[in-house]
Every structure is written in C-alpha cells, then in structure tokens.
mmCIF file of C-alpha atoms in Angstrom:
data_model
loop_
_atom_site.group_PDB
_atom_site.id
_atom_site.type_symbol
_atom_site.label_atom_id
_atom_site.label_comp_id
_atom_site.label_asym_id
_atom_site.label_seq_id
_atom_site.Cartn_x
_atom_site.Cartn_y
_atom_site.Cartn_z
ATOM 1 C CA MET A 1 -16.362 -24.065 55.280
ATOM 2 C CA ALA A 2 -14.602 -22.043 53.007
ATOM 3 C CA SER A 3 -17.148 -19.435 51.018
ATOM 4 C CA CYS A 4 -16.492 -18.615 46.931
ATOM 5 C CA SER A 5 -16.774 -15.672 45.147
ATOM 6 C CA PHE A 6 -17.719 -14.654 41.621
ATOM 7 C CA ARG A 7 -16.980 -11.495 39.660
ATOM 8 C CA LEU A 8 -18.125 -10.433 36.913
ATOM 9 C CA LEU A 9 -16.406 -7.129 36.305
ATOM 10 C CA HIS A 10 -17.689 -4.613 33.096
ATOM 11 C CA ARG A 11 -15.795 -1.948 31.632
ATOM 12 C CA CYS A 12 -17.603 1.228 32.067
ATOM 13 C CA SER A 13 -20.534 -0.024 33.627
ATOM 14 C CA GLY A 14 -19.379 -0.989 37.577
ATOM 15 C CA VAL A 15 -18.664 -4.510 38.943
ATOM 16 C CA VAL A 16 -21.012 -6.776 40.087
ATOM 17 C CA THR A 17 -20.610 -9.023 43.088
ATOM 18 C CA VAL A 18 -22.473 -12.503 43.664
ATOM 19 C CA ARG A 19 -21.613 -14.782 46.283
ATOM 20 C CA ALA A 20 -22.816 -18.281 47.500
ATOM 21 C CA GLY A 21 -21.863 -21.280 49.295
ATOM 22 C CA ALA A 22 -19.666 -23.225 48.756
ATOM 23 C CA THR A 23 -18.491 -27.006 50.207
ATOM 24 C CA THR A 24 -15.083 -26.937 48.922
ATOM 25 C CA SER A 25 -11.587 -25.562 50.612
ATOM 26 C CA PRO A 26 -10.316 -23.218 50.126
ATOM 27 C CA ALA A 27 -11.908 -19.510 48.179
ATOM 28 C CA GLN A 28 -11.967 -19.882 44.493
ATOM 29 C CA THR A 29 -12.794 -16.242 42.965
ATOM 30 C CA VAL A 30 -13.320 -16.527 39.067
ATOM 31 C CA GLU A 31 -13.147 -13.317 36.556
ATOM 32 C CA CYS A 32 -15.049 -12.961 33.520
ATOM 33 C CA ILE A 33 -13.666 -9.241 32.326
ATOM 34 C CA ARG A 34 -15.443 -8.086 28.649
ATOM 35 C CA THR A 35 -15.637 -4.803 27.245
ATOM 36 C CA LEU A 36 -18.024 -3.330 25.486
ATOM 37 C CA LYS A 37 -17.290 -1.328 22.072
ATOM 38 C CA THR A 38 -19.921 0.296 19.788
ATOM 39 C CA THR A 39 -19.059 0.447 15.984
ATOM 40 C CA THR A 40 -21.278 3.905 15.816
ATOM 41 C CA TRP A 41 -20.650 7.526 16.547
ATOM 42 C CA PHE A 42 -23.594 8.825 18.932
ATOM 43 C CA GLU A 43 -25.956 5.523 20.124
ATOM 44 C CA GLU A 44 -23.791 5.974 23.272
ATOM 45 C CA ASN A 45 -25.200 8.870 24.740
ATOM 46 C CA LEU A 46 -27.738 9.656 22.879
ATOM 47 C CA THR A 47 -31.588 9.290 22.354
ATOM 48 C CA GLU A 48 -33.159 9.006 19.317
ATOM 49 C CA ASP A 49 -34.322 11.984 19.433
ATOM 50 C CA ASN A 50 -31.086 13.066 19.128
ATOM 51 C CA GLN A 51 -29.244 10.453 16.988
ATOM 52 C CA LYS A 52 -32.636 11.463 14.294
ATOM 53 C CA PHE A 53 -31.730 15.783 14.857
ATOM 54 C CA MET A 54 -28.420 14.692 15.114
ATOM 55 C CA ARG A 55 -28.420 13.227 10.978
ATOM 56 C CA THR A 56 -30.622 16.043 10.375
ATOM 57 C CA GLU A 57 -27.918 18.842 11.004
ATOM 58 C CA ILE A 58 -25.562 17.125 9.710
ATOM 59 C CA ALA A 59 -27.345 16.508 6.467
ATOM 60 C CA GLU A 60 -28.220 20.452 6.102
ATOM 61 C CA GLU A 61 -24.347 21.524 6.633
ATOM 62 C CA PHE A 62 -22.810 19.543 4.086
ATOM 63 C CA ARG A 63 -26.081 20.351 1.442
ATOM 64 C CA LYS A 64 -25.033 24.623 2.926
ATOM 65 C CA LEU A 65 -21.683 23.974 2.342
ATOM 66 C CA THR A 66 -21.833 22.008 -0.622
ATOM 67 C CA GLU A 67 -24.269 24.998 -2.514
ATOM 68 C CA GLU A 68 -21.914 27.889 -1.148
ATOM 69 C CA LYS A 69 -18.898 25.933 -3.294
ATOM 70 C CA LEU A 70 -21.071 25.802 -6.304
ATOM 71 C CA ASN A 71 -21.846 30.140 -5.959
ATOM 72 C CA PRO A 72 -19.894 30.726 -9.112
ATOM 73 C CA LEU A 73 -19.657 35.263 -7.189
ATOM 74 C CA LYS A 74 -17.728 33.390 -4.688
ATOM 75 C CA ASP A 75 -14.521 33.100 -7.193
ATOM 76 C CA GLU A 76 -13.554 32.640 -10.697
ATOM 77 C CA PRO A 77 -13.693 29.121 -12.586
ATOM 78 C CA TRP A 78 -11.003 27.497 -14.671
ATOM 79 C CA PRO A 79 -10.727 27.792 -18.381
ATOM 80 C CA ARG A 80 -12.342 25.135 -19.891
ATOM 81 C CA HIS A 81 -10.102 23.903 -23.588
ATOM 82 C CA SER A 82 -12.259 21.544 -26.357
ATOM 83 C CA TRP A 83 -11.529 17.632 -26.565
ATOM 84 C CA ALA A 84 -8.308 16.517 -28.979
ATOM 85 C CA GLU A 85 -6.768 13.311 -29.404
ATOM 86 C CA GLY A 86 -5.114 11.755 -27.342
ATOM 87 C CA SER A 87 -6.765 13.443 -24.686
ATOM 88 C CA ARG A 88 -7.693 11.968 -20.537
ATOM 89 C CA ARG A 89 -10.411 12.954 -19.225
ATOM 90 C CA VAL A 90 -11.004 12.624 -15.171
ATOM 91 C CA GLY A 91 -13.116 8.918 -14.221
ATOM 92 C CA LEU A 92 -15.672 8.141 -11.462
ATOM 93 C CA ILE A 93 -16.241 6.702 -8.464
ATOM 94 C CA ALA A 94 -19.588 4.876 -8.795
ATOM 95 C CA VAL A 95 -21.509 1.793 -6.401
ATOM 96 C CA LYS A 96 -22.274 -1.353 -8.011
ATOM 97 C CA LEU A 97 -25.577 -2.208 -6.957
ATOM 98 C CA GLY A 98 -26.318 -5.745 -8.804
ATOM 99 C CA MET A 99 -27.318 -7.391 -12.674
ATOM 100 C CA ALA A 100 -29.724 -7.659 -14.526
ATOM 101 C CA PRO A 101 -30.827 -8.649 -18.496
ATOM 102 C CA LEU A 102 -31.457 -6.156 -21.348
ATOM 103 C CA TRP A 103 -32.529 -6.328 -24.718
ATOM 104 C CA SER A 104 -30.688 -5.401 -27.956
ATOM 105 C CA LYS A 105 -33.627 -4.404 -31.458
ATOM 106 C CA THR A 106 -31.954 -7.855 -32.375
ATOM 107 C CA GLY A 107 -33.478 -9.895 -29.987
ATOM 108 C CA GLU A 108 -30.050 -10.656 -28.149
ATOM 109 C CA ARG A 109 -29.937 -10.591 -24.861
ATOM 110 C CA HIS A 110 -27.445 -8.787 -22.451
ATOM 111 C CA VAL A 111 -26.078 -8.830 -18.907
ATOM 112 C CA VAL A 112 -25.161 -5.603 -17.586
ATOM 113 C CA THR A 113 -24.412 -4.204 -14.159
ATOM 114 C CA LEU A 114 -25.570 -1.392 -12.586
ATOM 115 C CA LEU A 115 -23.138 0.811 -11.117
ATOM 116 C CA GLN A 116 -24.451 4.678 -9.055
ATOM 117 C CA VAL A 117 -22.341 7.083 -8.715
ATOM 118 C CA GLN A 118 -23.820 8.830 -5.602
ATOM 119 C CA ASP A 119 -22.030 12.057 -4.634
ATOM 120 C CA CYS A 120 -19.015 11.988 -6.689
ATOM 121 C CA HIS A 121 -17.100 14.893 -6.485
ATOM 122 C CA VAL A 122 -13.281 16.271 -7.307
ATOM 123 C CA LEU A 123 -11.209 17.223 -4.487
ATOM 124 C CA LYS A 124 -8.177 18.372 -5.573
ATOM 125 C CA TYR A 125 -5.421 19.235 -8.389
ATOM 126 C CA LEU A 126 -1.960 17.304 -8.283
ATOM 127 C CA PRO A 127 -0.111 19.238 -10.777
ATOM 128 C CA LYS A 128 3.183 17.701 -12.589
ATOM 129 C CA GLU A 129 5.239 17.887 -10.042
ATOM 130 C CA GLN A 130 3.566 16.380 -7.838
ATOM 131 C CA MET A 131 3.035 13.249 -9.516
ATOM 132 C CA ASN A 132 4.848 11.786 -12.029
ATOM 133 C CA GLY A 133 5.895 14.020 -13.865
ATOM 134 C CA ARG A 134 4.915 13.278 -17.179
ATOM 135 C CA SER A 135 0.670 13.943 -16.370
ATOM 136 C CA PRO A 136 -1.121 15.889 -13.417
ATOM 137 C CA ALA A 137 -3.920 14.363 -11.571
ATOM 138 C CA LEU A 138 -7.134 14.909 -9.758
ATOM 139 C CA VAL A 139 -8.403 13.420 -6.470
ATOM 140 C CA VAL A 140 -11.874 12.139 -7.069
ATOM 141 C CA GLY A 141 -14.307 11.387 -3.958
ATOM 142 C CA GLY A 142 -17.545 9.888 -3.687
ATOM 143 C CA LYS A 143 -20.590 8.682 -1.657
ATOM 144 C CA ASN A 144 -20.317 10.378 1.825
ATOM 145 C CA CYS A 145 -19.713 9.111 5.176
ATOM 146 C CA SER A 146 -19.302 10.550 8.794
ATOM 147 C CA PRO A 147 -17.082 12.743 9.530
ATOM 148 C CA PHE A 148 -16.673 10.967 13.166
ATOM 149 C CA GLN A 149 -14.853 7.680 10.684
ATOM 150 C CA LYS A 150 -12.148 10.150 9.008
ATOM 151 C CA SER A 151 -9.443 11.534 11.136
ATOM 152 C CA GLU A 152 -8.518 15.297 10.735
ATOM 153 C CA MET A 153 -5.403 15.051 8.994
ATOM 154 C CA SER A 154 -8.480 14.115 6.527
ATOM 155 C CA LEU A 155 -11.076 16.947 6.866
ATOM 156 C CA GLU A 156 -8.730 19.266 5.830
ATOM 157 C CA LEU A 157 -8.891 17.802 2.373
ATOM 158 C CA PHE A 158 -12.829 17.774 2.303
ATOM 159 C CA ARG A 159 -12.699 21.597 4.192
ATOM 160 C CA ASN A 160 -10.468 23.128 1.454
ATOM 161 C CA ALA A 161 -12.774 20.918 -1.453
ATOM 162 C CA GLY A 162 -15.562 22.511 0.374
ATOM 163 C CA VAL A 163 -17.198 18.923 0.208
ATOM 164 C CA PRO A 164 -18.476 16.564 2.681
ATOM 165 C CA PRO A 165 -15.625 14.053 3.726
ATOM 166 C CA LYS A 166 -15.827 10.642 1.343
ATOM 167 C CA GLN A 167 -16.108 7.459 2.566
ATOM 168 C CA LYS A 168 -13.245 6.459 -1.147
ATOM 169 C CA ILE A 169 -10.560 8.578 -2.507
ATOM 170 C CA THR A 170 -8.532 7.747 -5.210
ATOM 171 C CA ILE A 171 -5.969 9.463 -7.828
ATOM 172 C CA PHE A 172 -7.018 9.589 -11.917
ATOM 173 C CA SER A 173 -4.277 10.745 -14.189
ATOM 174 C CA VAL A 174 -6.151 14.157 -16.598
ATOM 175 C CA SER A 175 -4.419 15.070 -19.352
ATOM 176 C CA GLU A 176 -3.600 19.656 -18.733
ATOM 177 C CA ASN A 177 -6.504 20.443 -21.356
ATOM 178 C CA ALA A 178 -8.334 18.205 -18.849
ATOM 179 C CA VAL A 179 -7.599 19.901 -15.458
ATOM 180 C CA ILE A 180 -11.623 20.101 -13.381
ATOM 181 C CA LYS A 181 -11.782 22.277 -10.841
ATOM 182 C CA PRO A 182 -12.060 20.817 -7.155
ATOM 183 C CA GLY A 183 -15.449 21.303 -5.461
ATOM 184 C CA THR A 184 -16.915 20.465 -9.258
ATOM 185 C CA PRO A 185 -19.525 17.548 -8.446
ATOM 186 C CA LEU A 186 -19.647 14.666 -11.285
ATOM 187 C CA TYR A 187 -22.643 12.493 -13.003
ATOM 188 C CA ALA A 188 -23.465 9.652 -14.448
ATOM 189 C CA ALA A 189 -24.097 11.869 -17.237
ATOM 190 C CA HIS A 190 -19.160 11.911 -18.043
ATOM 191 C CA PHE A 191 -20.653 8.349 -20.404
ATOM 192 C CA ARG A 192 -22.807 8.551 -23.302
ATOM 193 C CA PRO A 193 -24.748 5.123 -23.927
ATOM 194 C CA GLY A 194 -21.250 3.092 -26.581
ATOM 195 C CA GLN A 195 -19.160 4.616 -24.940
ATOM 196 C CA TYR A 196 -15.951 1.848 -23.060
ATOM 197 C CA VAL A 197 -14.906 2.135 -19.653
ATOM 198 C CA ASP A 198 -12.383 -0.155 -17.271
ATOM 199 C CA VAL A 199 -13.737 -0.783 -13.777
ATOM 200 C CA THR A 200 -11.350 -1.118 -10.903
ATOM 201 C CA ALA A 201 -12.092 -3.257 -7.231
ATOM 202 C CA LYS A 202 -10.898 -5.406 -5.755
ATOM 203 C CA THR A 203 -12.481 -8.944 -5.970
ATOM 204 C CA ILE A 204 -14.502 -11.636 -3.131
ATOM 205 C CA GLY A 205 -12.166 -12.451 -1.196
ATOM 206 C CA LYS A 206 -12.801 -16.495 -1.370
ATOM 207 C CA GLY A 207 -9.895 -17.710 1.788
ATOM 208 C CA PHE A 208 -7.413 -20.588 1.771
ATOM 209 C CA GLN A 209 -7.819 -22.310 -1.891
ATOM 210 C CA GLY A 210 -6.650 -25.190 -3.685
ATOM 211 C CA VAL A 211 -5.203 -24.967 -7.760
ATOM 212 C CA MET A 212 -8.540 -26.096 -8.783
ATOM 213 C CA LYS A 213 -10.519 -23.824 -7.332
ATOM 214 C CA ARG A 214 -7.511 -20.823 -7.686
ATOM 215 C CA TRP A 215 -6.456 -21.622 -11.120
ATOM 216 C CA GLY A 216 -8.904 -24.315 -13.213
ATOM 217 C CA PHE A 217 -6.596 -27.055 -12.293
ATOM 218 C CA SER A 218 -8.291 -30.343 -14.123
ATOM 219 C CA GLY A 219 -7.161 -32.247 -10.967
ATOM 220 C CA GLN A 220 -5.627 -35.908 -11.041
ATOM 221 C CA PRO A 221 -8.072 -39.100 -12.506
ATOM 222 C CA ALA A 222 -10.902 -40.414 -10.124
ATOM 223 C CA SER A 223 -9.624 -43.952 -10.006
ATOM 224 C CA HIS A 224 -7.437 -46.400 -11.658
ATOM 225 C CA GLY A 225 -4.193 -46.319 -9.109
ATOM 226 C CA GLN A 226 -4.840 -42.553 -7.370
ATOM 227 C CA THR A 227 -4.915 -42.580 -3.770
ATOM 228 C CA LYS A 228 -5.558 -39.207 -1.811
ATOM 229 C CA THR A 229 -4.135 -37.499 -4.783
ATOM 230 C CA HIS A 230 -7.073 -36.344 -6.871
ATOM 231 C CA ARG A 231 -7.089 -32.357 -6.355
ATOM 232 C CA ARG A 232 -3.894 -32.341 -5.492
ATOM 233 C CA PRO A 233 -1.010 -29.988 -8.140
ATOM 234 C CA GLY A 234 1.699 -32.955 -8.658
ATOM 235 C CA ALA A 235 4.679 -31.919 -9.148
ATOM 236 C CA SER A 236 6.079 -28.747 -8.645
ATOM 237 C CA GLY A 237 9.319 -27.893 -10.111
ATOM 238 C CA PRO A 238 12.217 -29.202 -12.701
ATOM 239 C CA GLY A 239 14.402 -31.918 -11.961
ATOM 240 C CA GLY A 240 18.052 -31.281 -10.871
ATOM 241 C CA ASP A 241 19.087 -28.853 -13.437
ATOM 242 C CA PRO A 242 17.694 -25.842 -12.426
ATOM 243 C CA ALA A 243 16.926 -28.078 -8.974
ATOM 244 C CA LYS A 244 14.190 -25.021 -8.247
ATOM 245 C CA VAL A 245 10.813 -24.037 -8.813
ATOM 246 C CA PHE A 246 10.234 -20.507 -10.364
ATOM 247 C CA LYS A 247 8.631 -17.665 -9.507
ATOM 248 C CA GLY A 248 5.259 -17.251 -9.868
ATOM 249 C CA LYS A 249 3.939 -21.578 -10.092
ATOM 250 C CA LYS A 250 0.714 -21.781 -10.184
ATOM 251 C CA MET A 251 -0.408 -23.376 -6.445
ATOM 252 C CA PRO A 252 -2.528 -23.370 -3.577
ATOM 253 C CA GLY A 253 -2.953 -20.155 -2.134
ATOM 254 C CA ARG A 254 -5.686 -17.134 -1.342
ATOM 255 C CA MET A 255 -7.510 -16.413 -3.493
ATOM 256 C CA GLY A 256 -9.122 -13.054 -4.372
ATOM 257 C CA ASN A 257 -9.552 -9.536 -2.578
ATOM 258 C CA LYS A 258 -6.806 -8.152 -4.362
ATOM 259 C CA TYR A 259 -7.508 -5.361 -6.857
ATOM 260 C CA ASP A 260 -8.832 -6.447 -10.764
ATOM 261 C CA THR A 261 -9.744 -4.199 -13.962
ATOM 262 C CA ALA A 262 -12.518 -5.406 -16.240
ATOM 263 C CA VAL A 263 -11.343 -3.424 -19.556
ATOM 264 C CA GLY A 264 -13.833 -3.017 -22.312
ATOM 265 C CA LEU A 265 -17.285 -2.760 -21.386
ATOM 266 C CA LYS A 266 -20.098 -1.462 -23.158
ATOM 267 C CA ILE A 267 -21.870 1.100 -21.284
ATOM 268 C CA TRP A 268 -25.842 -0.062 -22.909
ATOM 269 C CA ARG A 269 -27.872 3.119 -20.619
ATOM 270 C CA VAL A 270 -27.579 5.887 -18.536
ATOM 271 C CA ASN A 271 -30.003 7.025 -15.877
ATOM 272 C CA THR A 272 -29.680 10.743 -15.437
ATOM 273 C CA LYS A 273 -32.431 10.710 -13.223
ATOM 274 C CA HIS A 274 -30.562 7.831 -10.411
ATOM 275 C CA ASN A 275 -26.873 8.632 -12.297
ATOM 276 C CA VAL A 276 -26.584 5.051 -12.952
ATOM 277 C CA LEU A 277 -24.366 3.485 -14.874
ATOM 278 C CA TYR A 278 -25.490 0.127 -17.005
ATOM 279 C CA VAL A 279 -22.346 -1.694 -17.746
ATOM 280 C CA ASN A 280 -21.736 -5.137 -20.221
ATOM 281 C CA GLY A 281 -21.289 -7.478 -18.357
ATOM 282 C CA SER A 282 -19.935 -8.182 -14.766
ATOM 283 C CA VAL A 283 -17.034 -6.689 -13.000
ATOM 284 C CA PRO A 284 -14.585 -7.310 -9.965
ATOM 285 C CA GLY A 285 -16.135 -7.191 -5.990
ATOM 286 C CA HIS A 286 -19.004 -7.978 -4.530
ATOM 287 C CA ARG A 287 -22.665 -5.895 -4.268
ATOM 288 C CA ASP A 288 -22.210 -2.497 -2.486
ATOM 289 C CA CYS A 289 -18.520 -2.417 -3.096
ATOM 290 C CA LEU A 290 -16.811 1.032 -4.210
ATOM 291 C CA VAL A 291 -15.825 0.964 -7.584
ATOM 292 C CA LYS A 292 -13.689 3.156 -10.505
ATOM 293 C CA VAL A 293 -14.985 3.778 -14.114
ATOM 294 C CA ARG A 294 -12.606 5.297 -16.205
ATOM 295 C CA ASP A 295 -12.201 5.712 -20.077
ATOM 296 C CA THR A 296 -11.270 2.596 -21.935
ATOM 297 C CA SER A 297 -7.246 2.488 -22.854
ATOM 298 C CA LEU A 298 -8.008 -0.015 -25.525
ATOM 299 C CA PRO A 299 -6.479 1.513 -29.048
ATOM 300 C CA THR A 300 -9.106 -0.081 -30.829
ATOM 301 C CA ARG A 301 -12.247 1.253 -28.498
ATOM 302 C CA LEU A 302 -10.236 4.358 -28.451
ATOM 303 C CA THR A 303 -12.773 5.743 -31.377
ATOM 304 C CA THR A 304 -15.878 5.886 -29.478
ATOM 305 C CA LEU A 305 -14.328 8.896 -27.810
ATOM 306 C CA LEU A 306 -14.423 11.369 -30.499
ATOM 307 C CA ASN A 307 -16.545 13.323 -29.556
ATOM 308 C CA PRO A 308 -17.241 13.442 -25.410
ATOM 309 C CA PRO A 309 -18.360 15.955 -22.720
ATOM 310 C CA PHE A 310 -15.179 17.685 -21.656
ATOM 311 C CA PRO A 311 -13.970 18.267 -19.413
ATOM 312 C CA THR A 312 -16.831 16.578 -17.646
ATOM 313 C CA PHE A 313 -20.464 17.204 -17.960
ATOM 314 C CA PHE A 314 -21.487 20.590 -16.764
ATOM 315 C CA THR A 315 -25.633 20.885 -16.478
ATOM 316 C CA GLU A 316 -25.474 25.184 -16.405
ATOM 317 C CA GLU A 317 -24.289 24.534 -20.228
ATOM 318 C CA GLU A 318 -25.855 20.738 -21.666
ATOM 319 C CA GLY A 319 -28.666 22.148 -19.797
ATOM 320 C CA ASP A 320 -31.339 19.453 -19.112
ATOM 321 C CA LEU A 321 -30.400 15.412 -20.532
ATOM 322 C CA ASP A 322 -33.425 13.022 -20.931
ATOM 323 C CA GLU A 323 -34.101 10.460 -17.533
ATOM 324 C CA ASP A 324 -32.349 7.599 -20.446
ATOM 325 C CA LEU A 325 -29.793 7.814 -22.584
ATOM 326 C CA TYR A 326 -30.490 4.454 -24.837
ATOM 327 C CA ASP A 327 -27.330 3.180 -27.521
ATOM 328 C CA GLU A 328 -28.544 2.703 -31.168
ATOM 329 C CA GLU A 329 -28.901 -0.866 -30.741
ATOM 330 C CA MET A 330 -30.342 -0.898 -27.461
ATOM 331 C CA PHE A 331 -34.526 -1.798 -27.680
ATOM 332 C CA VAL A 332 -36.185 0.825 -25.344
ATOM 333 C CA HIS A 333 -39.150 -1.149 -23.607
ATOM 334 C CA THR A 334 -41.398 2.253 -24.357
ATOM 335 C CA ASP A 335 -41.537 1.785 -28.108
ATOM 336 C CA PRO A 336 -43.959 -0.094 -29.844
ATOM 337 C CA SER A 337 -42.899 -3.131 -30.801
ATOM 338 C CA LEU A 338 -45.426 -4.539 -33.603
ATOM 339 C CA THR A 339 -46.889 -1.435 -35.965
ATOM 340 C CA LEU A 340 -50.160 -2.055 -37.818
ATOM 341 C CA ALA A 341 -50.117 -1.378 -41.850
#
C-alpha cells in the first residue's frame, strides 16, 4: 500500500504536512500555496493598544507640524494683492458627502450636493517658467492620509510645505496677484453663497455598455420583422465612399471612469463650522470621492466674482464668520415663516 501526502504551504507561516492512508498507487502530492496580504501598515505586528498609540502620536505630530508652519514669527508672510478684473484664484479639494434638498423663499425646491473641504492646504508654488509660460500655478493637497501610503520622494513635498501627507494632489493655474504662500490652509469660506463654481471629478465606472445605455440610442422596434436586433446600433458607417467608419462614432464601449466637469453650479449655502459647500445640482463621482472646486469659467457668470475673498479666506483678517451663510434667495429654516399683525 502506498501513502498519499497533502502539503498545505503558507508563506511566512511555516509548512503543515498531513499524511493519510490511501489504497491507490503510486504516491500523490497536492500542493496549495496561499499568500496572505494586508492593506494596512501597522496591523501586522502591533496589538490594539499599540495601534491606538500610533494613531494618537501621528495625529499629534501632524498637529504640531501645522502649528509650527502657521507661526507668523517663523518667516515673513508673502505680499497680498487686491482683487482686479480678470484675476484667477486658486481652487479647493473637497469630499462629496451626498445630496439633500433646499427650498427658496418662493417655495421652489432645489437639489444640492454637499461638498466638505477636509485638510486642504497649499503645497507648492510653481512659477510660470515651470508651467506653460503664461501663468503661474499652485499645487494643492486635500484630505490627510497615512505617510506609509506615500513614497519617500512624494513625502519631501509635504515636508517642505510643513503639512501632513495628502490623499489627493492637484494643480490650479492662478494669476500673478493670486499667489499664496505654501502651507496656507484653505477653507470652505473661500467661496461665498451666490457664486458659481466648476466641479471636476472622475465619473462612476459602468463597465462595457451598449449604445442604448452609453449614448442614449432609442434602439430598434421590438417586433415587426426585427430578429435579435432590438438593442443593436444598426449601420455604423457610410457606403462605398469614403468606405470607412469615421473617428468618434458612437459605438459600444467602456462607460464612465473618466474625468468630467460640471460647469456653472451655484452655491446656495456655506457652513463655515464644518467647511461644507451646498452646490446646486449633481456633480460627477461617487460618494466619498475627492473633487476639484474652482471659480467658474462661464463668461455669463463672471459677474458673481466681483468681490470674493482674495486671494483666499484668512481667519486672522476677516475674523469669525457666521456658522451658516445663505444666498439671499434661500429660505432659512430658523426664520419665522408666518408673522401675525
């Protein structure tokens, strides 16, 4: 009688061998290899108490780093200029929280998207020689993340700015008079109610879809001579001349998962306590995704940018604002709706 052995191999956890009797011949060996992976950086060799300690220490280190950078005695502040027609300010990085309804004073219902500005800072100033040669730019980061999720080369950018590592980094082109010193925090009060903004984010991926879902084709008839062509696109190109399918033809393919911009969205409300923007309508992206918010580029909406906080909102200059800032057309629920004579 021959023996049959089964070996279960675990990487980084040793080898376990189990032998069992068998009636077949010759001996057979089955090997199963399993690789264990973890997505976190401290759960492998630390206990729960040590994990809490590490989180507390890192948060305290980031807080001290930010306070030291904001110390006015450390270095001289950059000169600030006044608003001029044609000036282009920096934008923000926000987190999409979801959607909610709001009502105007006339009873109209508006659906808004809540965008929260979390730990947004200016990271670096890029002169126009390093950009396109026409205008300078500012590198902005938003939403703190673990330093173990970034490479050593990218961490040097955050150390020079004196801020914690950021999950998302983007570049905003600005005018010469709208340059901000690296390390400056950006708040939701950078925008005010009544202004119009452009929001850019990556759309939700839908996978490979047909022409009816991807492009809104009406399809072909459901009966009367149609055989298995109800959702097909039909003819895809010309005849003998030019005998080809033109580029850009609407055909089945991958849908979503690409950057899109919603332009001309009005800000109805700004919550300065939790740094939340109430933007009219829907914006691209799924919930909890990171979006870019900047002043609108629509020519018909440029009149809403006559006197914004320039180059951004500074708490030491404007002081404490109201917790909630509303547009003049928005109904405030704390105000009385009926008055008796």
